[in-house]
Tab-separated table of C-alpha atoms in Angstrom:
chain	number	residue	atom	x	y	z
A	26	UNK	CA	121.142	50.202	139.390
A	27	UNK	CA	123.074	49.153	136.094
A	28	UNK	CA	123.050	45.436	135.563
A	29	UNK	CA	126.340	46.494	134.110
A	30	UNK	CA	127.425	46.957	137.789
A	31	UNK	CA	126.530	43.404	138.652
A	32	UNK	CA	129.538	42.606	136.388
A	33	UNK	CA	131.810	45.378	136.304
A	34	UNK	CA	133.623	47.020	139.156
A	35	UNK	CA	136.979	48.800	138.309
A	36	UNK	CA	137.704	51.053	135.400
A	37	UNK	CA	139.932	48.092	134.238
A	38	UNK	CA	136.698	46.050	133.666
A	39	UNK	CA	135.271	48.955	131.903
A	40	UNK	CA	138.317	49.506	129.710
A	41	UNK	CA	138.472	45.811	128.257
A	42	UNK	CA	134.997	45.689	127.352
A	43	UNK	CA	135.370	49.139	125.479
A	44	UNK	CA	138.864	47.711	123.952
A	45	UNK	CA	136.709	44.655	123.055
A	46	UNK	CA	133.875	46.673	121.511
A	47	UNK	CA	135.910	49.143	119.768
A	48	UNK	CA	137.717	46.503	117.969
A	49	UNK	CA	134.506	44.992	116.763
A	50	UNK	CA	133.315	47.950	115.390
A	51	UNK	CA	135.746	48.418	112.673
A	52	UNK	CA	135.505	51.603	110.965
A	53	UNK	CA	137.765	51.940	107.378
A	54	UNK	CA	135.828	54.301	106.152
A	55	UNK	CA	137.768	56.232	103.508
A	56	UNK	CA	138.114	60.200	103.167
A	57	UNK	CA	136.506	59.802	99.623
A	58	UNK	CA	133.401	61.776	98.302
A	59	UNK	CA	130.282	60.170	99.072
A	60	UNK	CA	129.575	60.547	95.549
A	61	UNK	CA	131.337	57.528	94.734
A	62	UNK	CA	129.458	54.830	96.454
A	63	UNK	CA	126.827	53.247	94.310
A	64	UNK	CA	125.487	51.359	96.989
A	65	UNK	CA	124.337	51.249	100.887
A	66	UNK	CA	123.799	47.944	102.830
A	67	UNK	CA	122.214	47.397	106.034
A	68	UNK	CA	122.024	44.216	107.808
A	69	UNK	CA	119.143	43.341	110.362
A	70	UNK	CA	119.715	44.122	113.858
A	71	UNK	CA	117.779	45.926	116.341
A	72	UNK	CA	119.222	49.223	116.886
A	73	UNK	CA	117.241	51.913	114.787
A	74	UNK	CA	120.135	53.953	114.715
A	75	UNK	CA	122.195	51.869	112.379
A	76	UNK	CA	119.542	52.106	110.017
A	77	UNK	CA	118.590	55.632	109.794
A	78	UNK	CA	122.212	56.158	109.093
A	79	UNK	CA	122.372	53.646	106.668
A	80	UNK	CA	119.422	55.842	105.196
A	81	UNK	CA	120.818	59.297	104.915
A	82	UNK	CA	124.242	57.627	104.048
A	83	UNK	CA	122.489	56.295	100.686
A	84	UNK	CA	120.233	59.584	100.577
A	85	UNK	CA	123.904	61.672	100.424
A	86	UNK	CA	125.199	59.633	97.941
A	87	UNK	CA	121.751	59.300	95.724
A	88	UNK	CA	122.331	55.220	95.526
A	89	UNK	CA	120.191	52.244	96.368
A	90	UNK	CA	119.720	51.448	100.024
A	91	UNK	CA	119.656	47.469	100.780
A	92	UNK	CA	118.044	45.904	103.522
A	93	UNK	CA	119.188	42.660	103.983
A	94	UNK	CA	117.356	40.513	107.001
A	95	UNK	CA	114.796	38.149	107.622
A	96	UNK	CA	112.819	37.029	110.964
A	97	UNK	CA	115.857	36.357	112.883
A	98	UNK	CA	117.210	36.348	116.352
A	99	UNK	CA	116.730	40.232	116.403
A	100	UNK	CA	113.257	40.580	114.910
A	101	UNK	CA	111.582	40.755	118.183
A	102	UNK	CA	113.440	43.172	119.550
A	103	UNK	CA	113.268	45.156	116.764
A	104	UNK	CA	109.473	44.974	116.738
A	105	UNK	CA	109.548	45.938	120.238
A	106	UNK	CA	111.833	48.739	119.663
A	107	UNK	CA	109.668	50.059	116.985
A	108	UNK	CA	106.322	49.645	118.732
A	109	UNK	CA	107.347	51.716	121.847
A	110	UNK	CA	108.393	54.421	119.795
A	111	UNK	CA	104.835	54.470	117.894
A	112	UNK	CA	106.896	54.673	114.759
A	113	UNK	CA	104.336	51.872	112.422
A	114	UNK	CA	100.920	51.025	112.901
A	115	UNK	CA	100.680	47.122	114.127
A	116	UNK	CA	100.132	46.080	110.583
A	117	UNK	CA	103.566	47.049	108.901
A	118	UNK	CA	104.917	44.646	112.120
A	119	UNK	CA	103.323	41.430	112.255
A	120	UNK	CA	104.888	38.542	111.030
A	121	UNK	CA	107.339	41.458	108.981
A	122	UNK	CA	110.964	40.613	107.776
A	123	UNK	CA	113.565	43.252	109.243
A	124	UNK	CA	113.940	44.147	106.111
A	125	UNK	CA	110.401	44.908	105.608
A	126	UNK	CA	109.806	46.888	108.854
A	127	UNK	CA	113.376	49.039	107.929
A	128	UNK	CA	112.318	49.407	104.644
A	129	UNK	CA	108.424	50.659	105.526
A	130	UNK	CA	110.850	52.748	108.116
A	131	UNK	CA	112.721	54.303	105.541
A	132	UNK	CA	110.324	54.986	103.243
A	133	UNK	CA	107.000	56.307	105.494
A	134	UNK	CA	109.440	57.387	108.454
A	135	UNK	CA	112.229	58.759	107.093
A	136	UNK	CA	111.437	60.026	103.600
A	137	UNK	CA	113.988	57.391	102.016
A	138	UNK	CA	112.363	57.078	98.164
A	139	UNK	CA	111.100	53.863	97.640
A	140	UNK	CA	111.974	53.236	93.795
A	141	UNK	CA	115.918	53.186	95.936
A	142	UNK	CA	114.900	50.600	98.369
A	143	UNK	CA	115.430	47.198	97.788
A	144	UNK	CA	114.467	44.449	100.145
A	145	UNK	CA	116.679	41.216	100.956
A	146	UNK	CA	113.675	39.033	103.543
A	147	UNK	CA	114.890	35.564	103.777
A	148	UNK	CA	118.606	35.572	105.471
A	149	UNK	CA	118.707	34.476	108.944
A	150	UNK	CA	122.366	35.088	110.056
A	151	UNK	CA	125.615	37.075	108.757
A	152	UNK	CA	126.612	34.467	106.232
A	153	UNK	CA	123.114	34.802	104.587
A	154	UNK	CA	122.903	38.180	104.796
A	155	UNK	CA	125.729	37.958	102.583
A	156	UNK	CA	125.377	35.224	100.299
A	157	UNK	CA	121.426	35.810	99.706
A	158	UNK	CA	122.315	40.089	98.976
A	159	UNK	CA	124.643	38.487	96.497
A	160	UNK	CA	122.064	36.359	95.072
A	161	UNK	CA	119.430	39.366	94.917
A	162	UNK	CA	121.627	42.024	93.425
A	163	UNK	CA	122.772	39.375	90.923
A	164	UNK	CA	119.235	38.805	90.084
A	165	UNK	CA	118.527	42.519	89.601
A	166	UNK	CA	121.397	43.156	87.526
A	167	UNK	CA	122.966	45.159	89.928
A	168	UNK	CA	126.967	45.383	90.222
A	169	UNK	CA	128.146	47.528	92.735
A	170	UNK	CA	131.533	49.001	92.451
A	171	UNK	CA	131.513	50.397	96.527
A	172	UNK	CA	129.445	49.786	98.839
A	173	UNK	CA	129.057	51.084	102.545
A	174	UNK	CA	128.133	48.079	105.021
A	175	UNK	CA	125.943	48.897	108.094
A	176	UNK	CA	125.169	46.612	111.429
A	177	UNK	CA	124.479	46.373	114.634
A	178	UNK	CA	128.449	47.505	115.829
A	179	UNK	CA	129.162	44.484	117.896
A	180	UNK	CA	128.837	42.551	114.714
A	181	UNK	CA	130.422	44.901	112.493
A	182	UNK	CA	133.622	43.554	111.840
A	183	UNK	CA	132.243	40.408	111.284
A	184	UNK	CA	129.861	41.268	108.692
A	185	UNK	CA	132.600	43.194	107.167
A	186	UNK	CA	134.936	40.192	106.371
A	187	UNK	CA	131.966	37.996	105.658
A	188	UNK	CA	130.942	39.909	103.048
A	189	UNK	CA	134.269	40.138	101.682
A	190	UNK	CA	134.852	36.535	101.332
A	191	UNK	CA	131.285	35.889	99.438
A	192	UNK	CA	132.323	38.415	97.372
A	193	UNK	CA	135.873	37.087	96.570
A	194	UNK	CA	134.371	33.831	95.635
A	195	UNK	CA	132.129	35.068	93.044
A	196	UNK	CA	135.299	37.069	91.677
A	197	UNK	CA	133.321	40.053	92.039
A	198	UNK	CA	135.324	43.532	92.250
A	199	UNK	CA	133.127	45.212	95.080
A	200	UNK	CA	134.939	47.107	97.406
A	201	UNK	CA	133.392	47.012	100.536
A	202	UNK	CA	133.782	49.857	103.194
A	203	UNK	CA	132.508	49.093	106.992
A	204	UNK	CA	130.984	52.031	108.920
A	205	UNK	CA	129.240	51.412	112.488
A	206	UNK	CA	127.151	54.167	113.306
A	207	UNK	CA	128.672	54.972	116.490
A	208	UNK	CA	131.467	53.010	119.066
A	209	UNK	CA	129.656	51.574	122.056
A	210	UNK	CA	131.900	52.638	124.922
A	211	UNK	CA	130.662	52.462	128.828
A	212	UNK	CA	131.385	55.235	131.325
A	213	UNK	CA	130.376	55.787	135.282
A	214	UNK	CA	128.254	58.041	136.131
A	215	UNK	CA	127.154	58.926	139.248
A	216	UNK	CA	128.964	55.709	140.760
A	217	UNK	CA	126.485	53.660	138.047
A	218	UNK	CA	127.991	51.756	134.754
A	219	UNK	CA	126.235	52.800	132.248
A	220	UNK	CA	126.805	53.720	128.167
A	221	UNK	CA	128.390	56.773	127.394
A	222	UNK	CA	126.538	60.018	127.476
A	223	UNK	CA	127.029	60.465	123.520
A	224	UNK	CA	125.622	57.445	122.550
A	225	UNK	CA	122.148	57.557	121.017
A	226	UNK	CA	119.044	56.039	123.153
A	227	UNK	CA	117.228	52.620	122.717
A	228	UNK	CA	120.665	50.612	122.791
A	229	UNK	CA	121.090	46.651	124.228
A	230	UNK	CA	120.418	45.446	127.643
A	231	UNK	CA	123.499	45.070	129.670
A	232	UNK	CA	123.451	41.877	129.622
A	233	UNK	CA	122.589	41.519	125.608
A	234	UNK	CA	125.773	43.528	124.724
A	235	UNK	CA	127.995	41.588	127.389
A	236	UNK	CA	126.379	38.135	125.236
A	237	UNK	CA	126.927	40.189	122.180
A	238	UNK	CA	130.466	41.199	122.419
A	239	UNK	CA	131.910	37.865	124.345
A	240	UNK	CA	130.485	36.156	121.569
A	241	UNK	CA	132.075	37.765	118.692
A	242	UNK	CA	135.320	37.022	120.019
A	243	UNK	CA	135.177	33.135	119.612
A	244	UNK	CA	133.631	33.488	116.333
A	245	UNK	CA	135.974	35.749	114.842
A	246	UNK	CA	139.240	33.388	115.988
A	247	UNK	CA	141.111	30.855	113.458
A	248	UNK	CA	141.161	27.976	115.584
A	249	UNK	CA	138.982	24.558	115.462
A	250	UNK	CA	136.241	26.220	116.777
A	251	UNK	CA	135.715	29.716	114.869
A	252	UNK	CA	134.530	30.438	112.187
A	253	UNK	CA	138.268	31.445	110.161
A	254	UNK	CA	139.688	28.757	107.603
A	255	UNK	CA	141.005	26.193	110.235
A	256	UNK	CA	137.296	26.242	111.992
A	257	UNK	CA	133.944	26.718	109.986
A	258	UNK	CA	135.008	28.452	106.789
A	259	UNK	CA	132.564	31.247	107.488
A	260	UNK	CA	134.823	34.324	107.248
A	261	UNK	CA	138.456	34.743	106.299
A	262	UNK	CA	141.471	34.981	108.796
A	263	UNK	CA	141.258	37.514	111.430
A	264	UNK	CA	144.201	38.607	113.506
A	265	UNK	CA	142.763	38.898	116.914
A	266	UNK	CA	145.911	41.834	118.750
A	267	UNK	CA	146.990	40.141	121.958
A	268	UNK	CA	145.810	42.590	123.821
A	269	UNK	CA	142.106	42.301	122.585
A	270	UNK	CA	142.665	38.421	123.813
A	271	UNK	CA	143.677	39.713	127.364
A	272	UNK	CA	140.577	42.015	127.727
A	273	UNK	CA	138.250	39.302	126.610
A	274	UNK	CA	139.932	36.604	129.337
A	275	UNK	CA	139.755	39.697	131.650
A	276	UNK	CA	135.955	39.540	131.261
A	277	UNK	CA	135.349	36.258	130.823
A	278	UNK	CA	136.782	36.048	134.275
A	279	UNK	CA	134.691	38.543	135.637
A	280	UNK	CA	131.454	36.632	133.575
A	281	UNK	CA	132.131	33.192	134.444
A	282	UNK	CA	130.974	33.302	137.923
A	283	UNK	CA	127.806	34.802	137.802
A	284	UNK	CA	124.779	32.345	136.782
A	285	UNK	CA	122.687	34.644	134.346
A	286	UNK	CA	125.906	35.262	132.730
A	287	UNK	CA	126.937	31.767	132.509
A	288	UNK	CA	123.407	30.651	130.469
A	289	UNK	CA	123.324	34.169	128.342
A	290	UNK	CA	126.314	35.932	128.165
A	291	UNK	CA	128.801	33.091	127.810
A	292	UNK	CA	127.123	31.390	125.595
């Protein structure tokens, strides 16, 4: 069964951690012609997904494709990911960026053209894979007047605004439009908790996108301890609704008493 089950009983406890998870996956994207984006950036995460759509997003719109990501705290499971698929031979994987194994992705998997590819390998986290893209497109000469951000959707909103803010501080005139690939929502099925039948395969452990989403939450508040102005500076002001705040003390509560979830999820 579902670990999701372990944690989740009631369609109440499935509706806050959609609310919670729609809400992080911010989609703005405007009702504009693709033509008008001159650039496509994907941050490293694990879900293939994200990144093929990153792909034919940048393919559509005949721009440069970005991959921004180092080894991180997703590489693994991204090598993982790619290996059981048989998607690369071992060599295009070892000791490989994320940026490198999307990139060889794109280019020998998905018939992205190279000469469009460009490669951020060093950032580690969201604020580098801001600050160092900044860095890199500086250094190529490249200004982009809209771009398209991709990530893992738990992190998408996130990304979004920290993006924004390295941008605003190098009074540069990028506008930056979000767009998750898809909304996680869960469902039951069968009397199991599960993701919804629409979503695409090779998504998070339950308990990975319970630690993913519950930490998001903290991070994204202006207090002492997020990362807004009056915590770590990391991202600008984000107005959490109220009612996002009651689903994530809904599941906290149901989190708290469980031990795995207590090391992992509530961290």
């Amino acid at each position: 069964m579902s670990e999701f089950n372990t944690y989740l009983k009631t369609q109440n406890d499935i509706d806050a951690v959609n609310a919670i998870s729609a809400f992080l996956a911010l989609n703005d994207m405007p009702q504009a012609d693709s033509a008008s984006v001159d650039l496509v950036i994907h941050a490293g995460n694990a879900i293939l997904e994200t990144a093929h759509a990153a792909c034919e997003a940048a393919r559509e719109a005949n721009c440069h494709l970005l991959f921004s990501g180092g080894i991180g705290h997703s590489t693994t499971l991204l090598v993982e990911t790619v290996r059981s698929e048989n998607l690369l031979p071992e060599i295009y994987l070892k000791d490989r960026s994320e940026a490198e194994i999307f990139g060889t992705l794109a280019s020998e998997v998905w018939s992205f053209p190279k000469e469009k590819l460009v490669l951020e390998t060093r950032s580690t986290n969201c604020g580098e894979n801001a600050s160092f893209t900044k860095l890199l497109l500086s250094e190529l000469g490249l200004e982009p007047c809209s771009t398209i951000l991709f990530q893992d959707p738990a992190m998408q909103l996130r990304t979004f605004v920290t993006f924004q803010k390295v941008w605003q501080e190098a009074s540069c005139a990028t506008v930056f439009y979000s767009c998750p690939t898809f909304v996680p929502r869960l469902e039951i099925r069968d009397g199991i908790v599960t993701y919804a039948a629409e979503l695409p395969s090779r998504l998070w452990s339950p308990e990975r996108f319970l630690s993913l989403i519950m930490g998001e939450i903290p991070r994204l508040r202006d207090d002492e301890n997020g990362y807004g102005p009056c915590g770590r500076g990391f991202i600008p002001h984000v107005e959490i609704p109220s009612e996002i705040e009651t689903a994530y003390q809904h599941v906290h509560g149901l989190l708290k008493n469980h031990e795995k979830a207590k090391n992992r999820a509530l961290a």
